[in-house]
PDB file of C-alpha atoms in Angstrom:
ATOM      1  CA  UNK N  26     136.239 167.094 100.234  1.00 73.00           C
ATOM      2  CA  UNK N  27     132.802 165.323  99.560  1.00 75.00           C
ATOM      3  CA  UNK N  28     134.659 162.663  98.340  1.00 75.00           C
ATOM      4  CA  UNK N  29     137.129 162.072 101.272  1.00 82.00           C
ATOM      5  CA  UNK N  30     133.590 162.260 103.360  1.00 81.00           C
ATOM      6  CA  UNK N  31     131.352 159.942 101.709  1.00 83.00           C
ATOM      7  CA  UNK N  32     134.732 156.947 101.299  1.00 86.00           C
ATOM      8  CA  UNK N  33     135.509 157.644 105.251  1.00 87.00           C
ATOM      9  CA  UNK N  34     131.633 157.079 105.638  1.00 89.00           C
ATOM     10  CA  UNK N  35     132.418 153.566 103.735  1.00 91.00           C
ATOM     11  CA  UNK N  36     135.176 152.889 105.852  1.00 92.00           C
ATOM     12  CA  UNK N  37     132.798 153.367 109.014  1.00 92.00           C
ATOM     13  CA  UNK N  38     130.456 151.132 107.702  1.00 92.00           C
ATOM     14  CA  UNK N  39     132.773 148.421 106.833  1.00 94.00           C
ATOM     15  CA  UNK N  40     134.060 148.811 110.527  1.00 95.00           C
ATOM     16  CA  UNK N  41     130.409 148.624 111.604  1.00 93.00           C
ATOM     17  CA  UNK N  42     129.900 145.703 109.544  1.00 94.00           C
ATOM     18  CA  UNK N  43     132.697 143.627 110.888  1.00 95.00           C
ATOM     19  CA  UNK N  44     133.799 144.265 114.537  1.00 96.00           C
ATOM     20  CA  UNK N  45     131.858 145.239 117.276  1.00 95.00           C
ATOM     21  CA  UNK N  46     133.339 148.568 117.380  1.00 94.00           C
ATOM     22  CA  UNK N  47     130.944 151.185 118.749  1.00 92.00           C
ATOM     23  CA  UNK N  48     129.894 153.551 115.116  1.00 88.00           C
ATOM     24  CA  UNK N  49     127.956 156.786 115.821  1.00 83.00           C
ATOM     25  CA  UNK N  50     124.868 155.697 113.895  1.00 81.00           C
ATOM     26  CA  UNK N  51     124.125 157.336 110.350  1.00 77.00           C
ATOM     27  CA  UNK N  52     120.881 159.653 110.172  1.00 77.00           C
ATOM     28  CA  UNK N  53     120.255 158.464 106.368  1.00 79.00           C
ATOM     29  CA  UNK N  54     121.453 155.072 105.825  1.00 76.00           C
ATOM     30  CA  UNK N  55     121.751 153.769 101.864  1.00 77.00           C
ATOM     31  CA  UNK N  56     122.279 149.343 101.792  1.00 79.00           C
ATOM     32  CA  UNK N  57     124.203 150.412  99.163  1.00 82.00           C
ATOM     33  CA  UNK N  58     126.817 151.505 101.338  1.00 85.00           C
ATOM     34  CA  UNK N  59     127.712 148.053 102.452  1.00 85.00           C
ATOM     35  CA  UNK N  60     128.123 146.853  99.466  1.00 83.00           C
ATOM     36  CA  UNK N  61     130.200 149.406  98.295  1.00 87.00           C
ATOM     37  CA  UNK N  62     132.559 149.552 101.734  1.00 90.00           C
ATOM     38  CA  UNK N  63     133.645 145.857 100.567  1.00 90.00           C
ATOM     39  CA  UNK N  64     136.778 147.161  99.290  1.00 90.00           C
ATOM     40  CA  UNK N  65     137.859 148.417 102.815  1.00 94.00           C
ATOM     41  CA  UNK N  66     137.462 145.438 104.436  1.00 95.00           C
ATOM     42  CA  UNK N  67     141.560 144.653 104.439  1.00 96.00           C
ATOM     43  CA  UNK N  68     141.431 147.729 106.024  1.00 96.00           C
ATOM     44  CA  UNK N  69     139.475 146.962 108.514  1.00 97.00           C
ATOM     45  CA  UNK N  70     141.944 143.854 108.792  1.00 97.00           C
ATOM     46  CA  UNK N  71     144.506 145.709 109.183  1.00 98.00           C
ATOM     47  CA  UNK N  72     142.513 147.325 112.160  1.00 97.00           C
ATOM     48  CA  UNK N  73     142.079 143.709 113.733  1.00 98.00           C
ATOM     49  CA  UNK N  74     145.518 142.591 112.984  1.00 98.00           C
ATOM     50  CA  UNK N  75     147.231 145.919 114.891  1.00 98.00           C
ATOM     51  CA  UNK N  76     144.997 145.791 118.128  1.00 98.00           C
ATOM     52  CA  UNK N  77     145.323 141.527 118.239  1.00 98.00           C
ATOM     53  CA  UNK N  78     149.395 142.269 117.915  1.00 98.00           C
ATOM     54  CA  UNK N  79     148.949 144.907 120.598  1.00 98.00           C
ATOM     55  CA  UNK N  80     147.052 142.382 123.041  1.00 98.00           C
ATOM     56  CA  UNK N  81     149.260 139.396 121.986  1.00 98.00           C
ATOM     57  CA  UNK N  82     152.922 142.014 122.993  1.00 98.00           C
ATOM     58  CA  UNK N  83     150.826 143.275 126.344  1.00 98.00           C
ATOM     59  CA  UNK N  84     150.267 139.586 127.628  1.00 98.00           C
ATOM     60  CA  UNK N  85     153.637 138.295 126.511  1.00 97.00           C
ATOM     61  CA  UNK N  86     155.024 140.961 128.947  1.00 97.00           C
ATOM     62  CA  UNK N  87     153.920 139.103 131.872  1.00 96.00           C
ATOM     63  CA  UNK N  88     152.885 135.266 130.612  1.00 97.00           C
ATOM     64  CA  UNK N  89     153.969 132.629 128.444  1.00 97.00           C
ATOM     65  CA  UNK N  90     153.862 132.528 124.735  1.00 97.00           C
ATOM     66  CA  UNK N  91     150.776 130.327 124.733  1.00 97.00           C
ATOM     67  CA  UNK N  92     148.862 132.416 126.629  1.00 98.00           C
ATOM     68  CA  UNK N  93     149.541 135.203 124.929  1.00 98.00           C
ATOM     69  CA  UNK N  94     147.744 133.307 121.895  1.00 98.00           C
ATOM     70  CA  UNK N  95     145.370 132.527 123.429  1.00 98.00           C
ATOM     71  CA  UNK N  96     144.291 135.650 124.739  1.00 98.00           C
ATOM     72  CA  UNK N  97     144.700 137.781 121.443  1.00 98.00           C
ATOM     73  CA  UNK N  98     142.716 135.095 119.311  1.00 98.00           C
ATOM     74  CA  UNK N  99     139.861 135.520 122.135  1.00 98.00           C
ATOM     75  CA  UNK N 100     140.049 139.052 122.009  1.00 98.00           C
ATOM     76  CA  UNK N 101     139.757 139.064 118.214  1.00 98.00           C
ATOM     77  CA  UNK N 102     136.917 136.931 118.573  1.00 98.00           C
ATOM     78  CA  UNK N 103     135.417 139.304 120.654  1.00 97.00           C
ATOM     79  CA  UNK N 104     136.611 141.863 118.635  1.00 97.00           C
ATOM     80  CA  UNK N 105     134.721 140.571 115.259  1.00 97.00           C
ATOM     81  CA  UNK N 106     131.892 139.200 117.317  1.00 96.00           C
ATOM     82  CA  UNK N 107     132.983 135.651 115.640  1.00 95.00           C
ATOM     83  CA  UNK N 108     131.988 136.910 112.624  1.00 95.00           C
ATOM     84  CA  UNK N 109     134.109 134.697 110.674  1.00 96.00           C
ATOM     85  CA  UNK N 110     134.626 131.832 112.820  1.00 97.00           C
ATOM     86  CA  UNK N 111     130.684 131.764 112.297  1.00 96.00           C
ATOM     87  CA  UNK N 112     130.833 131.658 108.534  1.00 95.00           C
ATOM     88  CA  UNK N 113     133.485 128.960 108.971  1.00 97.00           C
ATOM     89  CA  UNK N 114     131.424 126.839 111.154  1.00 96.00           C
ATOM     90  CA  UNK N 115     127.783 127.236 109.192  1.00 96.00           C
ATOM     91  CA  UNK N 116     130.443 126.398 105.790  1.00 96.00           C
ATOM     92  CA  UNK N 117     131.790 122.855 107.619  1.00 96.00           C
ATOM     93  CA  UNK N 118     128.248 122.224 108.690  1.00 95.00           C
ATOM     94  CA  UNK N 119     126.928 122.734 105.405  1.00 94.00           C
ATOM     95  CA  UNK N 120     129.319 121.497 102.867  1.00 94.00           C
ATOM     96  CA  UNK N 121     129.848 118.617 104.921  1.00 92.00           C
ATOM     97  CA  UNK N 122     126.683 117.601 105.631  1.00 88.00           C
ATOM     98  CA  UNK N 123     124.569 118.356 102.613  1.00 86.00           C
ATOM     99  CA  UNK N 124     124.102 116.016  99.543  1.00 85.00           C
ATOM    100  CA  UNK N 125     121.977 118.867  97.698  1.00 90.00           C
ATOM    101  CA  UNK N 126     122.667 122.459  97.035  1.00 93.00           C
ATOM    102  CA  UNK N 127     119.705 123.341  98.197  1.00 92.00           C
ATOM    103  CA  UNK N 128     120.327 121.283 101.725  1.00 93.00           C
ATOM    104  CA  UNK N 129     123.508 123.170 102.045  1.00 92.00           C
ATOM    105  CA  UNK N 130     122.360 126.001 102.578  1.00 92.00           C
ATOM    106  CA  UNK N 131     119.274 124.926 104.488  1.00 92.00           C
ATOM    107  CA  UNK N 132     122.114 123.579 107.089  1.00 93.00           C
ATOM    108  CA  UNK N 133     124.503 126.568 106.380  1.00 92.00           C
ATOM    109  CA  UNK N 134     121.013 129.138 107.687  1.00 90.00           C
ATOM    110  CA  UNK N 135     120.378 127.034 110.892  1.00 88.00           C
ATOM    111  CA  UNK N 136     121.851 128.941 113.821  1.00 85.00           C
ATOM    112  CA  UNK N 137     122.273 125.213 115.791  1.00 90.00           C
ATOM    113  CA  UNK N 138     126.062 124.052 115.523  1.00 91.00           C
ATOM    114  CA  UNK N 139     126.508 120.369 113.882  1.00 92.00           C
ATOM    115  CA  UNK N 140     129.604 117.869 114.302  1.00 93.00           C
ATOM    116  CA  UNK N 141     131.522 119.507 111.503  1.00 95.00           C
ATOM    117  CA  UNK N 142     131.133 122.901 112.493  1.00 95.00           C
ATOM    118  CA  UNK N 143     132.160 122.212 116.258  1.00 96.00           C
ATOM    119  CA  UNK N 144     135.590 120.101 114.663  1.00 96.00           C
ATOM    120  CA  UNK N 145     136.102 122.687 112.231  1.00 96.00           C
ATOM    121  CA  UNK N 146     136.080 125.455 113.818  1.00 97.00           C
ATOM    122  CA  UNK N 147     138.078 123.686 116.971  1.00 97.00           C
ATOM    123  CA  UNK N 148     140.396 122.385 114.824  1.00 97.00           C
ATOM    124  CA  UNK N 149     140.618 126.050 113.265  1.00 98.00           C
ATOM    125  CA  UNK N 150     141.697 127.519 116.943  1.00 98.00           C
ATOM    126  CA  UNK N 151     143.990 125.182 117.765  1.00 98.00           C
ATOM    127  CA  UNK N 152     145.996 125.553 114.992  1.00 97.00           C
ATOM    128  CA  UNK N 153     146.122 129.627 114.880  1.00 98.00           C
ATOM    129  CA  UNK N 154     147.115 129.055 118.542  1.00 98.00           C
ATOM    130  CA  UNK N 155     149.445 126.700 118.533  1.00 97.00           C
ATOM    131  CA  UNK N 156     151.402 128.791 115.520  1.00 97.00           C
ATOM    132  CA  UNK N 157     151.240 132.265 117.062  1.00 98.00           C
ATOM    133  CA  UNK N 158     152.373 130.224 120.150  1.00 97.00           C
ATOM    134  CA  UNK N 159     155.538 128.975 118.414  1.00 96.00           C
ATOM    135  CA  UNK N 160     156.752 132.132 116.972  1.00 96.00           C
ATOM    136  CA  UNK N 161     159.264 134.908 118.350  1.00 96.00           C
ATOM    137  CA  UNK N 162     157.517 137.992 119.578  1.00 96.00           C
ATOM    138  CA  UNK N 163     158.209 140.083 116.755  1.00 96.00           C
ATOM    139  CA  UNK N 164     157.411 137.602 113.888  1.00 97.00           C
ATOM    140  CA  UNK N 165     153.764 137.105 116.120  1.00 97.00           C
ATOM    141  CA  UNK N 166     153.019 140.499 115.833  1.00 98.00           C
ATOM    142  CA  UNK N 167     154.231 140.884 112.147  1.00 97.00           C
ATOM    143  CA  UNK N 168     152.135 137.641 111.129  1.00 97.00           C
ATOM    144  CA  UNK N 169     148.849 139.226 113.155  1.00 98.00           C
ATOM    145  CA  UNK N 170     149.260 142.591 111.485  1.00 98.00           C
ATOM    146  CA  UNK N 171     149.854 140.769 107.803  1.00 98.00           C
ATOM    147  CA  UNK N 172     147.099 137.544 108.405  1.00 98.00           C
ATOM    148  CA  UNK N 173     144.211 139.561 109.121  1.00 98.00           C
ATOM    149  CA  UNK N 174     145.379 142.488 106.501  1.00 98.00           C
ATOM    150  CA  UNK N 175     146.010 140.110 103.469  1.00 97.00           C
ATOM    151  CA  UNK N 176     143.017 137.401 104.464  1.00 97.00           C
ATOM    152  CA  UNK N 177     140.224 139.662 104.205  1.00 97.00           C
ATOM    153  CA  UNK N 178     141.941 140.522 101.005  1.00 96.00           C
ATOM    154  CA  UNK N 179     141.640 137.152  99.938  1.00 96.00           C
ATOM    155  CA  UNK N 180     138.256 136.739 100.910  1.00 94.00           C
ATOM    156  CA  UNK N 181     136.718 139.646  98.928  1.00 92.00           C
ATOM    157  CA  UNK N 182     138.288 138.279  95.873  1.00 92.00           C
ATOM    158  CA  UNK N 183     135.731 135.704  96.126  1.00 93.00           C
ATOM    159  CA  UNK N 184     133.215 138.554  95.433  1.00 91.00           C
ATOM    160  CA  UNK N 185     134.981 139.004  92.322  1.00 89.00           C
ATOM    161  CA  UNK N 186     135.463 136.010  91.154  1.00 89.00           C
ATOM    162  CA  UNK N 187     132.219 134.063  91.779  1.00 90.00           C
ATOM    163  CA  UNK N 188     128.620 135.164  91.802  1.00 90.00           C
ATOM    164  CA  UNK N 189     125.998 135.289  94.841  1.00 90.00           C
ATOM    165  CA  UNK N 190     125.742 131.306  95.286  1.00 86.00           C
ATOM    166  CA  UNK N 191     122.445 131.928  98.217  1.00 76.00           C
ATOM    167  CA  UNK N 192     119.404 132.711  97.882  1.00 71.00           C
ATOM    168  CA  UNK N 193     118.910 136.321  98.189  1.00 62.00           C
ATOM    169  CA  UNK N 194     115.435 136.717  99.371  1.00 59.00           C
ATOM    170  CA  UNK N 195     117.173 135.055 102.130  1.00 55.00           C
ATOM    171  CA  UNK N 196     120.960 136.691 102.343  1.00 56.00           C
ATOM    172  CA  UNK N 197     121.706 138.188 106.028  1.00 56.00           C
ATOM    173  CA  UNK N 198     123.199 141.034 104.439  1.00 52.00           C
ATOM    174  CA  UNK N 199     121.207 141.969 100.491  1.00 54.00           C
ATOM    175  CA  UNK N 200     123.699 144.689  99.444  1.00 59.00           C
ATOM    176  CA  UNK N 201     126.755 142.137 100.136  1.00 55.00           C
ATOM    177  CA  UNK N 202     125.451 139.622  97.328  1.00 52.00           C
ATOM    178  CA  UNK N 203     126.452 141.367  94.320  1.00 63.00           C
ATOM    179  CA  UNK N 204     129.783 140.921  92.676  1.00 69.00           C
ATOM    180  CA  UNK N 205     132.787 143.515  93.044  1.00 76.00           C
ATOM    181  CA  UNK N 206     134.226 145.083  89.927  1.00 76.00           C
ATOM    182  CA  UNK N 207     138.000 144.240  89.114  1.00 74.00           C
ATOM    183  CA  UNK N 208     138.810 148.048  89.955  1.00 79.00           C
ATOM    184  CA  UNK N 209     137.486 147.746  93.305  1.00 79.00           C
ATOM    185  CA  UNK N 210     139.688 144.669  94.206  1.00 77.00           C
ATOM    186  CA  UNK N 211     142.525 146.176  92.665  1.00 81.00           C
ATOM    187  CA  UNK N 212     142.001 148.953  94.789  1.00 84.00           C
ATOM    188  CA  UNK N 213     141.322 146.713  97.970  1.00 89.00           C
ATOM    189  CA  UNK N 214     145.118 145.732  97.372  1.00 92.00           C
ATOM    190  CA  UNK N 215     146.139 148.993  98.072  1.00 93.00           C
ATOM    191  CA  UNK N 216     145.595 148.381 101.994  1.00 95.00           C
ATOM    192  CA  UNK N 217     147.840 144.675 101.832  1.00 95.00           C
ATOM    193  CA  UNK N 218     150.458 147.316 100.594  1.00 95.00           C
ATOM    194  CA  UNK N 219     150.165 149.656 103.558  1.00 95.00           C
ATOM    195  CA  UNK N 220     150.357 146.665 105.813  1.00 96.00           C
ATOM    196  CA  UNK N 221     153.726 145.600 104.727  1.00 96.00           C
ATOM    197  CA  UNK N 222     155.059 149.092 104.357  1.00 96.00           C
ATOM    198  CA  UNK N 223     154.326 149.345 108.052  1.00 96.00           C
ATOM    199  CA  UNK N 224     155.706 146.527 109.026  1.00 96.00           C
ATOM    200  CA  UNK N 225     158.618 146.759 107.108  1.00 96.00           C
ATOM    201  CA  UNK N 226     159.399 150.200 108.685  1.00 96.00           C
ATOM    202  CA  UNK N 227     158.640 149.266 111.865  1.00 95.00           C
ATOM    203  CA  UNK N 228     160.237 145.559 112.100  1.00 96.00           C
ATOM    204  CA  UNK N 229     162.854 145.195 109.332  1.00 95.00           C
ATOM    205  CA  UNK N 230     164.908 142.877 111.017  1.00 95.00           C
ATOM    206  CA  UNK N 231     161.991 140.561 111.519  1.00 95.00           C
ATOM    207  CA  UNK N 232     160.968 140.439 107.809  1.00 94.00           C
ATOM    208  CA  UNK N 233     164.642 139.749 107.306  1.00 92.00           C
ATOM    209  CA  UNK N 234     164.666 137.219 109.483  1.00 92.00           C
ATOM    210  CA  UNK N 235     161.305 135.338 108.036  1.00 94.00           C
ATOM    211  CA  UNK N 236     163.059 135.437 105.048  1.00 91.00           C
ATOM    212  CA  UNK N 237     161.518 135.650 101.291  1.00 92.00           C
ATOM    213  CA  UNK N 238     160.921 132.316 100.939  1.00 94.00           C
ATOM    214  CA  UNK N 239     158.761 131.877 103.693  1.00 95.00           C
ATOM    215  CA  UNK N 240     157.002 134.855 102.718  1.00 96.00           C
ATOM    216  CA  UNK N 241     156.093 133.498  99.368  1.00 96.00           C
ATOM    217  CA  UNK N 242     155.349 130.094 101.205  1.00 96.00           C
ATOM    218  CA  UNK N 243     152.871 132.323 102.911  1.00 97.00           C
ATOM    219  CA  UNK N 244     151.012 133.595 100.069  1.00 96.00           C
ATOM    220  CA  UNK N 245     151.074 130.095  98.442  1.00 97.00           C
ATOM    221  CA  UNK N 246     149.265 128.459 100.824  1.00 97.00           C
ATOM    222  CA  UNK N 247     147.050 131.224 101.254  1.00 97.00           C
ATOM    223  CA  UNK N 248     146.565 131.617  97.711  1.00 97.00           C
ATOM    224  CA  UNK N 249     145.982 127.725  97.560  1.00 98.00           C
ATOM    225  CA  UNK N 250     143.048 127.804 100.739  1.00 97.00           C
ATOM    226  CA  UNK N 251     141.380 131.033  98.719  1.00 97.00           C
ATOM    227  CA  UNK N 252     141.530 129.013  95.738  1.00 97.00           C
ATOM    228  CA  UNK N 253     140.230 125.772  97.007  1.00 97.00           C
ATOM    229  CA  UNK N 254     137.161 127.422  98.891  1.00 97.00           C
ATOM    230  CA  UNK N 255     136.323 129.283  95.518  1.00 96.00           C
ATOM    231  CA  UNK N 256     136.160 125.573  93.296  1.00 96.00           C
ATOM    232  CA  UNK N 257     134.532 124.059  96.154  1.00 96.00           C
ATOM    233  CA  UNK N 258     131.685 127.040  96.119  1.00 96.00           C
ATOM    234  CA  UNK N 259     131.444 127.097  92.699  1.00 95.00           C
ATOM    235  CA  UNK N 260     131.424 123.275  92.441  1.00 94.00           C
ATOM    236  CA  UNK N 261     128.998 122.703  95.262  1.00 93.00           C
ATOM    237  CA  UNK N 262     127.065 126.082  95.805  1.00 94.00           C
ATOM    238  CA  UNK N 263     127.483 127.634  92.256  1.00 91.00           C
ATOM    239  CA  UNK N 264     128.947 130.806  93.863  1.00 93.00           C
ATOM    240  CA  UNK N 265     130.152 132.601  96.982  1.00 93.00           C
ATOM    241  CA  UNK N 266     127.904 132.739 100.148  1.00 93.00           C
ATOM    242  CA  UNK N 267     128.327 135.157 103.188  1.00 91.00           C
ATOM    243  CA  UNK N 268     129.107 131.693 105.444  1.00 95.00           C
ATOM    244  CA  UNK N 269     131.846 130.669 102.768  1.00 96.00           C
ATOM    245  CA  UNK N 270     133.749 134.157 102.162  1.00 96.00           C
ATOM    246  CA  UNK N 271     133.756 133.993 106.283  1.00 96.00           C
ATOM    247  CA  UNK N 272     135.196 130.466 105.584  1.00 97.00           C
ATOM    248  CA  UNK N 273     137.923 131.607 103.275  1.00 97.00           C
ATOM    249  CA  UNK N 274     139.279 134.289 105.882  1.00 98.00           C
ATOM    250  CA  UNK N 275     140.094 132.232 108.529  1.00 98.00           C
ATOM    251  CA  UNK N 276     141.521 129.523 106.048  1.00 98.00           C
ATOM    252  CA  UNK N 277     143.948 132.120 104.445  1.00 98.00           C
ATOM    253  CA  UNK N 278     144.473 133.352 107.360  1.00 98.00           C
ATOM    254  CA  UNK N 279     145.887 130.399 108.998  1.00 98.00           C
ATOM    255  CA  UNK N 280     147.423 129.246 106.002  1.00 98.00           C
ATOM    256  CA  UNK N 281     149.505 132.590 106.383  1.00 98.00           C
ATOM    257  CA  UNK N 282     150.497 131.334 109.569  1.00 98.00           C
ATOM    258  CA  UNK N 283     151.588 127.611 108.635  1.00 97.00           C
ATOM    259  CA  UNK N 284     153.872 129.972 105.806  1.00 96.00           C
ATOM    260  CA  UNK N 285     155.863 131.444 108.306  1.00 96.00           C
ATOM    261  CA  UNK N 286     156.347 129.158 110.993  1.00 94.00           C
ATOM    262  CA  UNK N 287     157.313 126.384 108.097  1.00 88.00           C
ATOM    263  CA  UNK N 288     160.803 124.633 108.956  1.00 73.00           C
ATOM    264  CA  UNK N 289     162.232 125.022 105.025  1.00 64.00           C
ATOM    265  CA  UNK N 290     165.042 121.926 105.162  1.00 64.00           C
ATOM    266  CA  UNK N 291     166.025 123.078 101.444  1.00 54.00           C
ATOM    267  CA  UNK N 292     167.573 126.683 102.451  1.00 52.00           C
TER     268      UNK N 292
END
């Protein structure tokens, strides 16, 4: 029973930590805990990814496809608090403005938005927009519920892959720059699982109908943006930052997307 208490306290935290979620506040509070509730961020995905479907179905009730989009992507903005979309923007100002490691993340720690970071991070919402716009209801709501889940996924790998790349005198959040344990992500897998289990039993015919090879498409490309972000970290950064894992969730994510909405000539 102390057990079951302490991991939902972890899962509060990681909730806490990533949406703007109201969290009864904790009366003794260990940093470790963050670092620790890591492995439930997918769950916390998975979170996002049902209440964005929700809005997405709601609005497609009464407007057009697009607007639906639109409005879900803005409410999981203000959802997160742009928590990622931040990371995403700081990582295209950064890596794409600074010569030096150590000018990257000078530029990656200012708070003022460069050229890169207002293209990438356009370019970034147009595309998730335009995709969820083009699908059928059903595969919108599957790809919502499965993007977010399997994305954060993909972004904590990072954590296990790489080492802390910042500074960590200067790190927003200390207890997040420590590498996870293999165990850990294997266990943050677990939630990726659920997702598809749920959707599976709740949509069949629409996983039928995205078919297997755009699933593996899917988890190609996202596999290939998660991959990319993690040699261009290492290469330029020598490890993961908080502004580059943000960075790797919204790239998976849309890659996810661009998966499933593929035209495939060859089947």
């Amino acid at each position: 029973m102390q057990r079951l208490s302490y991991e939902a306290r972890l899962i509060l935290v990681a909730i806490q930590f990533l949406t703007r979620i109201p969290i009864p506040t904790f009366r003794k509070y260990d940093p470790q805990w963050l670092h620790q509730s890591s492995r439930y961020f997918p769950a916390v995905g998975l979170l996002i990814g049902i209440l964005c479907a929700g809005v997405f179905w709601l609005v497609s009730l009464l407007f057009t496809p697009l607007v639906a989009a639109v409005t879900s992507t803005a409410f999981g903005i203000k959802l997160t608090g742009a928590f990622h979309e931040d990371g995403l923007a700081d990582s295209c100002d950064g890596l794409g403005g600074g010569l030096t490691r150590e000018r990257t993340l000078e530029i990656m720690k200012d708070s003022r938005l460069g050229t890169y970071g207002v293209l990438g991070l356009v370019s970034a919402l147009l595309l998730k927009i335009s995709l969820l716009a083009a699908m059928p209801l059903s595969v919108a709501i599957v790809s919502l519920i499965i993007g977010h889940t399997a994305s954060r996924l993909f972004c904590i790998s990072l954590l296990t892959l790489l080492p802390y790349g910042g500074e960590i005198e200067h790190a927003k959040a200390k207890p997040m720059a420590q590498q996870l344990t293999p165990l850990q992500a294997l266990y943050s897998s677990s939630w990726l699982i659920l997702a598809v289990i749920l959707v599976a039993l709740i949509f069949p015919n629409t996983m039928q109908q995205i078919g297997l090879v755009k699933w593996l498409l899917a988890l190609v490309l996202a596999l290939a943006a998660t991959d990319y972000m993690r040699r261009l970290l290492c290469r330029r950064l020598d490890g993961y930052t908080g502004d580059g894992l943000g960075a790797t969730q919204q790239l998976s994510e849309i890659a996810i997307y661009i998966g499933l909405t593929a035209s495939v000539p060859f089947i």
